[in-house]
PDB file of C-alpha atoms and ligand atoms in Angstrom:
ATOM      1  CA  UNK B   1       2.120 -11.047 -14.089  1.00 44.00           C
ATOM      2  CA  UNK B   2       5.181 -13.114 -14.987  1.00 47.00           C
ATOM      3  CA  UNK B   3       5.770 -16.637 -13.566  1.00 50.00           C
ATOM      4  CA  UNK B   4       8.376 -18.321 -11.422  1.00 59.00           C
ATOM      5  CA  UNK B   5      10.109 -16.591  -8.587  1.00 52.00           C
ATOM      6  CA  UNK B   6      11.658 -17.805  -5.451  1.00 47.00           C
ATOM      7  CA  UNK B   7       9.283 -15.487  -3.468  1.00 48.00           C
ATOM      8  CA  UNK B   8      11.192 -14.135  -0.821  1.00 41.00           C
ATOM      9  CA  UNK B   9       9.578 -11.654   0.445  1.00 40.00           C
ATOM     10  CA  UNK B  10      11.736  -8.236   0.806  1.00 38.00           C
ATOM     11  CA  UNK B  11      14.996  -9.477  -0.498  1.00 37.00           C
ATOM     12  CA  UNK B  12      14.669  -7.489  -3.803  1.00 39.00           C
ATOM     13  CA  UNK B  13      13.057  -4.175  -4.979  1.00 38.00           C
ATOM     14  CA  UNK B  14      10.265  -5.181  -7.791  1.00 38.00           C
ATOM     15  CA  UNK B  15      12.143  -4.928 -10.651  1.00 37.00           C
ATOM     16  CA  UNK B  16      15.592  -5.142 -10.187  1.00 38.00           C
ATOM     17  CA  UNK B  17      16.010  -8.854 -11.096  1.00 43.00           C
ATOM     18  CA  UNK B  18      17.081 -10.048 -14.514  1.00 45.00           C
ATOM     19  CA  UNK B  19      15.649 -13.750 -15.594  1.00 47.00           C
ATOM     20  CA  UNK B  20      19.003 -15.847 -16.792  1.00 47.00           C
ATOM     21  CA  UNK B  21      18.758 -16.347 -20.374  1.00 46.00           C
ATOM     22  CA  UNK B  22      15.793 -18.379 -21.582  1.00 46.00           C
ATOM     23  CA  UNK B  23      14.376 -18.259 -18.595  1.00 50.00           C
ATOM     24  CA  UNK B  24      10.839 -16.684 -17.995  1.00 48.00           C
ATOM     25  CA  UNK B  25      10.771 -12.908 -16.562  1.00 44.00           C
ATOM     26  CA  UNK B  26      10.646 -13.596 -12.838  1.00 48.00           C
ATOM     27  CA  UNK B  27       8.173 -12.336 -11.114  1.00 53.00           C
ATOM     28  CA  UNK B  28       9.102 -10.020  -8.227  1.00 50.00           C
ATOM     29  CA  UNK B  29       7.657  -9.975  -4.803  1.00 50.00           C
ATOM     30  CA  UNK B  30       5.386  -6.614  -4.594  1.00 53.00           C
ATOM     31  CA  UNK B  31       3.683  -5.197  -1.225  1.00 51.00           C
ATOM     32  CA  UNK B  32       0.394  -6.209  -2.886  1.00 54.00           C
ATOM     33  CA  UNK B  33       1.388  -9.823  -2.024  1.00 60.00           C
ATOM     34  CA  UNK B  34       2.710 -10.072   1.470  1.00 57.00           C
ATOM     35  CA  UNK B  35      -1.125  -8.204   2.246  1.00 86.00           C
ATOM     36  CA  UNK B  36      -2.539 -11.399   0.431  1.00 93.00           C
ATOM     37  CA  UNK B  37      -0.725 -13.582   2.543  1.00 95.00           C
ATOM     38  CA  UNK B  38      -2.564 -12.218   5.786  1.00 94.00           C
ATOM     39  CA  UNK B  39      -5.988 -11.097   3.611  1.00 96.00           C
ATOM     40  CA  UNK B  40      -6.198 -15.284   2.974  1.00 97.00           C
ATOM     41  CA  UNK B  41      -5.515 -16.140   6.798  1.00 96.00           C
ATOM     42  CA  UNK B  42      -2.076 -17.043   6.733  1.00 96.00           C
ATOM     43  CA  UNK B  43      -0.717 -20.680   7.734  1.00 97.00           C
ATOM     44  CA  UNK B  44      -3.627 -22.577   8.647  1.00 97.00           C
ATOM     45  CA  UNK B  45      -6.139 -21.610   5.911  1.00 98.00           C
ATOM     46  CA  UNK B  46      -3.011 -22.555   3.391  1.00 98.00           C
ATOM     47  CA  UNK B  47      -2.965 -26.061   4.997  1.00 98.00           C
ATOM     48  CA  UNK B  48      -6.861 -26.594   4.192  1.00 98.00           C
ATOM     49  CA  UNK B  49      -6.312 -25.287   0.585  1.00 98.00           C
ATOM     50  CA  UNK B  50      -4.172 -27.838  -0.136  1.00 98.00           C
ATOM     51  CA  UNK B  51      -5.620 -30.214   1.755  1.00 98.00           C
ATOM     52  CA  UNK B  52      -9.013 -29.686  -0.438  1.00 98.00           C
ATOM     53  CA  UNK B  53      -6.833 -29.536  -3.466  1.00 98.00           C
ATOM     54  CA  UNK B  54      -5.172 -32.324  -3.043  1.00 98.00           C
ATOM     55  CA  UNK B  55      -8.241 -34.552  -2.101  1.00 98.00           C
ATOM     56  CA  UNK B  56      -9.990 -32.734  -5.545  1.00 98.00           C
ATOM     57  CA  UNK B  57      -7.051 -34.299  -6.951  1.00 98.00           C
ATOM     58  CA  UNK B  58      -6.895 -37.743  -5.709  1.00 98.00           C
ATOM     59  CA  UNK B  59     -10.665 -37.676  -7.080  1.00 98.00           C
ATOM     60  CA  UNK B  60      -9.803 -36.148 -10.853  1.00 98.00           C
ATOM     61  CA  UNK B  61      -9.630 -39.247 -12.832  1.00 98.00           C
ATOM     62  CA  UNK B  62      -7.672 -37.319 -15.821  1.00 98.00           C
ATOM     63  CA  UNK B  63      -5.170 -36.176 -13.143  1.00 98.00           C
ATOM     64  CA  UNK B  64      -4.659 -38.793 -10.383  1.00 98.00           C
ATOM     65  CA  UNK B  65      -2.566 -40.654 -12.736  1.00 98.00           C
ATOM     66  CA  UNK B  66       0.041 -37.736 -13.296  1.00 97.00           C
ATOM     67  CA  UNK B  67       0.445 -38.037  -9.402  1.00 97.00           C
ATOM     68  CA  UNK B  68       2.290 -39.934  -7.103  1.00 96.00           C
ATOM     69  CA  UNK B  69       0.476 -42.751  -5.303  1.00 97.00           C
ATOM     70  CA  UNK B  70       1.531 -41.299  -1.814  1.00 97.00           C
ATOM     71  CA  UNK B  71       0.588 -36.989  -2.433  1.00 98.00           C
ATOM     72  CA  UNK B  72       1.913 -36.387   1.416  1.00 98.00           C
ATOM     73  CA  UNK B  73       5.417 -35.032   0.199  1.00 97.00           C
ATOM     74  CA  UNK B  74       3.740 -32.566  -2.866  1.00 97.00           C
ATOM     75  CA  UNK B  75       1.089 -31.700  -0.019  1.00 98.00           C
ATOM     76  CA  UNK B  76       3.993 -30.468   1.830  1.00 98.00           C
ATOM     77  CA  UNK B  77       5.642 -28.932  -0.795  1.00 98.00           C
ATOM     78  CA  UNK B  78       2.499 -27.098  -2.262  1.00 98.00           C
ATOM     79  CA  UNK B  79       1.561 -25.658   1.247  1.00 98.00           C
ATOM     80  CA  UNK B  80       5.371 -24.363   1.458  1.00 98.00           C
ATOM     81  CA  UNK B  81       5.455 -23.330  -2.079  1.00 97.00           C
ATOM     82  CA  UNK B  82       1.844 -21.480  -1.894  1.00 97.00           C
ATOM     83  CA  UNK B  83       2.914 -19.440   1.437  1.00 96.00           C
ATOM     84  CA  UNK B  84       6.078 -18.252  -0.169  1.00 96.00           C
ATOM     85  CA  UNK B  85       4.310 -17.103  -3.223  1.00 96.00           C
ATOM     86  CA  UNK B  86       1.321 -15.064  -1.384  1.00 96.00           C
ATOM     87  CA  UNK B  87       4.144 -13.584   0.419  1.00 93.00           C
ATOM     88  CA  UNK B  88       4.758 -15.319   3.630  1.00 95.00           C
ATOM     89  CA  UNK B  89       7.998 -17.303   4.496  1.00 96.00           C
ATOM     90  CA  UNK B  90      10.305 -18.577   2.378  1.00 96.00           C
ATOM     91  CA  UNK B  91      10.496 -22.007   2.769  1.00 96.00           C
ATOM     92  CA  UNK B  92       9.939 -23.399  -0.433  1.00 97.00           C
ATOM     93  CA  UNK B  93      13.363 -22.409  -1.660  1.00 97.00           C
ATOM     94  CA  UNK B  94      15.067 -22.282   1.947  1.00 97.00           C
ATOM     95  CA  UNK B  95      14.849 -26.036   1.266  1.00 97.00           C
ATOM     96  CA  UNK B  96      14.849 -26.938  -2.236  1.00 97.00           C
ATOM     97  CA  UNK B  97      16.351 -23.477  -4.171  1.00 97.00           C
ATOM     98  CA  UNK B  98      14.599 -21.881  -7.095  1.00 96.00           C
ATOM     99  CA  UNK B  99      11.003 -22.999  -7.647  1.00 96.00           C
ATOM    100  CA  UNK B 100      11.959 -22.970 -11.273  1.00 96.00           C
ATOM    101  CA  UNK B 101       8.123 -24.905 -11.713  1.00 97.00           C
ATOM    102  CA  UNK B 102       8.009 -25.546 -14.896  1.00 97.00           C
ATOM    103  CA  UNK B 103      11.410 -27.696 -14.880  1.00 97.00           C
ATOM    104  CA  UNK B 104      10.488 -29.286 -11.923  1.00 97.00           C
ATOM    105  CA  UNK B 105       6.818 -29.934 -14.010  1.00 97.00           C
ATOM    106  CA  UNK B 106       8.841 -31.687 -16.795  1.00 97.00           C
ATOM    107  CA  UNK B 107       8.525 -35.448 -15.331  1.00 97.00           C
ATOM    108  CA  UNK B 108       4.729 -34.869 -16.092  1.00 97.00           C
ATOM    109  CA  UNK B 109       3.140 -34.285 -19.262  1.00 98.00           C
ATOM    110  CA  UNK B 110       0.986 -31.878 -18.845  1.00 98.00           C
ATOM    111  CA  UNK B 111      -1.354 -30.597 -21.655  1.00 98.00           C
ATOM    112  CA  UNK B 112      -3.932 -27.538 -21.804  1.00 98.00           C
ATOM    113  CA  UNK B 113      -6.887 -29.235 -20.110  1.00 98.00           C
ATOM    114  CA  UNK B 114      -4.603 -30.488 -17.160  1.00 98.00           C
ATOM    115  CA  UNK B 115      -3.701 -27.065 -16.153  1.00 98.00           C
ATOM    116  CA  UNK B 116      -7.468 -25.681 -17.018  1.00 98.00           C
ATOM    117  CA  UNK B 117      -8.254 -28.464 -14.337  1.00 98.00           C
ATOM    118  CA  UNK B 118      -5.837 -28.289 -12.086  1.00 98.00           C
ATOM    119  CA  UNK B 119      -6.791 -24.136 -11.769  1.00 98.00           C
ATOM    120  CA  UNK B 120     -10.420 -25.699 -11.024  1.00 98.00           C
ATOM    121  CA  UNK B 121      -9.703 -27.720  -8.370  1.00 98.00           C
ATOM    122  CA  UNK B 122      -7.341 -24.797  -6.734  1.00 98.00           C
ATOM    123  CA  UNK B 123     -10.410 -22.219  -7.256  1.00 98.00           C
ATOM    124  CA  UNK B 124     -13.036 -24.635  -5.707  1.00 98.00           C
ATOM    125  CA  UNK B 125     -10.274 -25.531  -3.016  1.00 98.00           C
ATOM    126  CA  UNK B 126      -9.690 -21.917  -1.635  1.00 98.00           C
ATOM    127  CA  UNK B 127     -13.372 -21.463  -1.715  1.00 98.00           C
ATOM    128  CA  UNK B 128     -13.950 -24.250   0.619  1.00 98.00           C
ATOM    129  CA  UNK B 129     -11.488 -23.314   2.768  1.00 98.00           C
ATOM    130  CA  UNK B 130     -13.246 -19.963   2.832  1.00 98.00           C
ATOM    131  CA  UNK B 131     -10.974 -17.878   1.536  1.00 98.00           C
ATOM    132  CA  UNK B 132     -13.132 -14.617   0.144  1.00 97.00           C
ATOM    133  CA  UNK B 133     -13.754 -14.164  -3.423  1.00 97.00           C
ATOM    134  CA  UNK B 134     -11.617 -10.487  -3.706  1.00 96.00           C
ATOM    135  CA  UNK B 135      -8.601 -12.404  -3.165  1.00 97.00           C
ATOM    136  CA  UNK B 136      -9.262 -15.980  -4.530  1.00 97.00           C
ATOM    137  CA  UNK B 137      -9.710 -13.375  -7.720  1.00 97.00           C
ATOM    138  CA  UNK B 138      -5.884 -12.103  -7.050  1.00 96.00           C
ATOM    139  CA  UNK B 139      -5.060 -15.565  -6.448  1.00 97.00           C
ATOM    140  CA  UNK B 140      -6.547 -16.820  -9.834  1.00 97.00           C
ATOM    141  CA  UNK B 141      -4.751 -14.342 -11.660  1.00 96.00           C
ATOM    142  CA  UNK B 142      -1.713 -15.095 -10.990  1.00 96.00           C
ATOM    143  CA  UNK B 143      -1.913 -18.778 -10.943  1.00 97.00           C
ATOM    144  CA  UNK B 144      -3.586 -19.042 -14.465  1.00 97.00           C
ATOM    145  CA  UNK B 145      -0.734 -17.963 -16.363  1.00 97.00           C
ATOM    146  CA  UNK B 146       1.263 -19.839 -14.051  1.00 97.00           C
ATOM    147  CA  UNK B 147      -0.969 -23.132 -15.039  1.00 98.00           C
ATOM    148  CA  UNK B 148      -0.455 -22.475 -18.305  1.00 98.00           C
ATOM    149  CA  UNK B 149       3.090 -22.002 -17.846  1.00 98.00           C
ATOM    150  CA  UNK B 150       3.172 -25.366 -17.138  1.00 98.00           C
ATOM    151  CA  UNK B 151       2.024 -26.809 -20.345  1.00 98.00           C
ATOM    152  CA  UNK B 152       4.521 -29.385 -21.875  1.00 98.00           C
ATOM    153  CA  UNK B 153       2.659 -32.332 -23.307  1.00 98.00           C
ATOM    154  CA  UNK B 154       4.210 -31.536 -26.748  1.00 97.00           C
ATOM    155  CA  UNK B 155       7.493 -30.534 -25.842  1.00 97.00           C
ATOM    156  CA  UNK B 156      10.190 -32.705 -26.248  1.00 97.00           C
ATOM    157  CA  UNK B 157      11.449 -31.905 -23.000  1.00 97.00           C
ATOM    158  CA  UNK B 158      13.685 -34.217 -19.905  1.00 97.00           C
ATOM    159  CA  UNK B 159      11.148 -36.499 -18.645  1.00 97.00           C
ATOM    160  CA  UNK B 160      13.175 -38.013 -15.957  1.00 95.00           C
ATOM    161  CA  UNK B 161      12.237 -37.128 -12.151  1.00 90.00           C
ATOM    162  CA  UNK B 162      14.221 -34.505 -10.432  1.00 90.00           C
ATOM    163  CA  UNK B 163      13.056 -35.383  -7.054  1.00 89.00           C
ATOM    164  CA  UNK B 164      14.791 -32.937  -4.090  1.00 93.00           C
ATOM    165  CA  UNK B 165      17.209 -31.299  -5.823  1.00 92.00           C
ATOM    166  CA  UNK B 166      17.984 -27.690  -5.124  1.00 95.00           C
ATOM    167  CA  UNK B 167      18.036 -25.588  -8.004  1.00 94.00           C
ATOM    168  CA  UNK B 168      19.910 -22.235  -8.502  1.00 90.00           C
TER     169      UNK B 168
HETATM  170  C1  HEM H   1      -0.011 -22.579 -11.040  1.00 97.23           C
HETATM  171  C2  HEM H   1       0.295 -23.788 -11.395  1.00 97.23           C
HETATM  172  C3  HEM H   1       1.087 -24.740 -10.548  1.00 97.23           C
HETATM  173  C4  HEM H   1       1.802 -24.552  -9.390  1.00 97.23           C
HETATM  174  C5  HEM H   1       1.977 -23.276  -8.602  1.00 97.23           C
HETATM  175  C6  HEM H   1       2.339 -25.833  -9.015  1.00 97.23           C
HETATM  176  C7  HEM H   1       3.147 -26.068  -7.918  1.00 97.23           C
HETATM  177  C8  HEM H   1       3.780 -27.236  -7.641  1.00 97.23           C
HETATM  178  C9  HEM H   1       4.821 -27.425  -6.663  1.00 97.23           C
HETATM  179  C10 HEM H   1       5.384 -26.341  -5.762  1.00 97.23           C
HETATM  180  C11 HEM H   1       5.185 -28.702  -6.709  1.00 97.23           C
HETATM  181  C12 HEM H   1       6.311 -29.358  -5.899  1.00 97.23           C
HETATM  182  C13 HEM H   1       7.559 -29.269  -6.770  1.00 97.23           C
HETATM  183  C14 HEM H   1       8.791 -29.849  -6.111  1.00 97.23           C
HETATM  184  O1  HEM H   1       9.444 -29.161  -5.332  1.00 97.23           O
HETATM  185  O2  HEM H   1       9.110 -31.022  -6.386  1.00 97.23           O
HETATM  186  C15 HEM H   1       4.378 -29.359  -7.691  1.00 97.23           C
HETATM  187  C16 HEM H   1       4.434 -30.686  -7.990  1.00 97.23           C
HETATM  188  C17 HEM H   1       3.602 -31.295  -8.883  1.00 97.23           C
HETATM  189  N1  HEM H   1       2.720 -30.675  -9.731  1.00 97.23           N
HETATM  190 FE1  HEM H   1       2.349 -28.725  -9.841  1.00 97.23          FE
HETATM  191  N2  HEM H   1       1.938 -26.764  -9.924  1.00 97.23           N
HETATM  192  C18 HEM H   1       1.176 -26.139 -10.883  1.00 97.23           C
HETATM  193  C19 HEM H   1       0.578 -26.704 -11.946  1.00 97.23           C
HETATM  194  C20 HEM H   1       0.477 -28.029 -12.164  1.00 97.23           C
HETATM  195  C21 HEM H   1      -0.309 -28.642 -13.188  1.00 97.23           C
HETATM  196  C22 HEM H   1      -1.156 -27.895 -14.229  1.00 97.23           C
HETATM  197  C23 HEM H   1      -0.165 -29.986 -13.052  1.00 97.23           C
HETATM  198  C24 HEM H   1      -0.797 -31.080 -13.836  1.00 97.23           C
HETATM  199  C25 HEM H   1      -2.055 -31.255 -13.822  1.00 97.23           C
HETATM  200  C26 HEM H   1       0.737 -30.215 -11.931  1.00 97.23           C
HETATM  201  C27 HEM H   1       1.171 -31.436 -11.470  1.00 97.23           C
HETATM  202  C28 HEM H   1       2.099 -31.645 -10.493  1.00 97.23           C
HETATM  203  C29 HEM H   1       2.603 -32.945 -10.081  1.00 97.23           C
HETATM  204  C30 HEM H   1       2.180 -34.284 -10.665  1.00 97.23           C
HETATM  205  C31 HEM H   1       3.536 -32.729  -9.057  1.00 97.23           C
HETATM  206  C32 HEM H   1       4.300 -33.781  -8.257  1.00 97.23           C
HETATM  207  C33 HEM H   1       3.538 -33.983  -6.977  1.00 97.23           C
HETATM  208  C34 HEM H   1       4.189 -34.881  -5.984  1.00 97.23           C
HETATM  209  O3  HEM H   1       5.398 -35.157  -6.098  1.00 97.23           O
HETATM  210  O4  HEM H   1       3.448 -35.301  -5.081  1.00 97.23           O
HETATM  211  N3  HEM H   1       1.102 -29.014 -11.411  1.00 97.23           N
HETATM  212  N4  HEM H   1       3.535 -28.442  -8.249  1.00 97.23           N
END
């Protein structure tokens, strides 16, 4: 499993699409995934993931303070961002481009134990919002290397916030 993709869903055959240089292999959209998207329950069961992320979140005294005081806007974006990678729409990057997650993660330093906790608080989030264990185990493996991805805390790396932009 290789991280990164603007998930769109039918657009390319697995495999066909080259990363640009230095950037990660991208992972390709595979039949497996749009079946998650309607094994998990689609729209609504998406919305009460993040929701139960996000409030995990607000509560995670290590990682409240990498967040924004108002979440509503990365609530948003996650629940966009989440149905375009299990395979459903493509709205994430109808509105802002290429995820490309780990630039957009460079405004926050995030070390190991961040992303170990931020895959926690996803887990225990899907399994409140009932989503069954088969495909929270799917879920989980793709998102843990995807976490990890995300480490940065001892890069020297752009700090400054990239906001809305739409990336290629
Ligand atoms: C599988 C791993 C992850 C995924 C799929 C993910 C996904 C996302 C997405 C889609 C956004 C919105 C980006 C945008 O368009 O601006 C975002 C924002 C953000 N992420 Fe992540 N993320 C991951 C890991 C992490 C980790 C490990 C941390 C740190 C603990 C983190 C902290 C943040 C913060 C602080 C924001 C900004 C939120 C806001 O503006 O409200 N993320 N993430």
């Amino acid at each position: 499993m290789t991280p990164d993709v603007p998930q769109q869903p039918g657009t390319q055959q697995p495999g066909t699409q080259q990363p640009a240089s230095g950037q990660p292999p991208m992972r390709q959209p595979t039949t497996r995934q749009a079946n998650l998207w309607d094994r998990v329950g689609g729209r609504e069961v998406i919305k009460r993931v993040v929701a139960e992320f996000y409030d995990r979140v607000e509560a995670d005294p290590e990682l409240r303070p990498l967040f924004p005081d108002d979440t509503a806007e990365g609530r948003q974006k996650q629940e966009e961002f989440l149905e375009q990678w299990l395979g459903g729409e493509g709205r994430y990057s109808a509105k802002y481009g290429h995820p490309r997650l780990r630039m957009r993660h460079f405004p926050f330093v995030i070390d190991q134990r961040a992303a170990g906790r931020w895959l926690r608080h996803m887990a225990e989030a899907m399994r409140a919002a009932g989503v069954g264990e088969q495909e929270i185990a799917e879920i989980l493996n793709g998102l843990g290397p995807l976490a990890r991805h995300m480490v940065n805390a001892h890069e020297d790396v752009p700090r400054e916030p990239l906001g809305n932009i739409r990336l290629q």
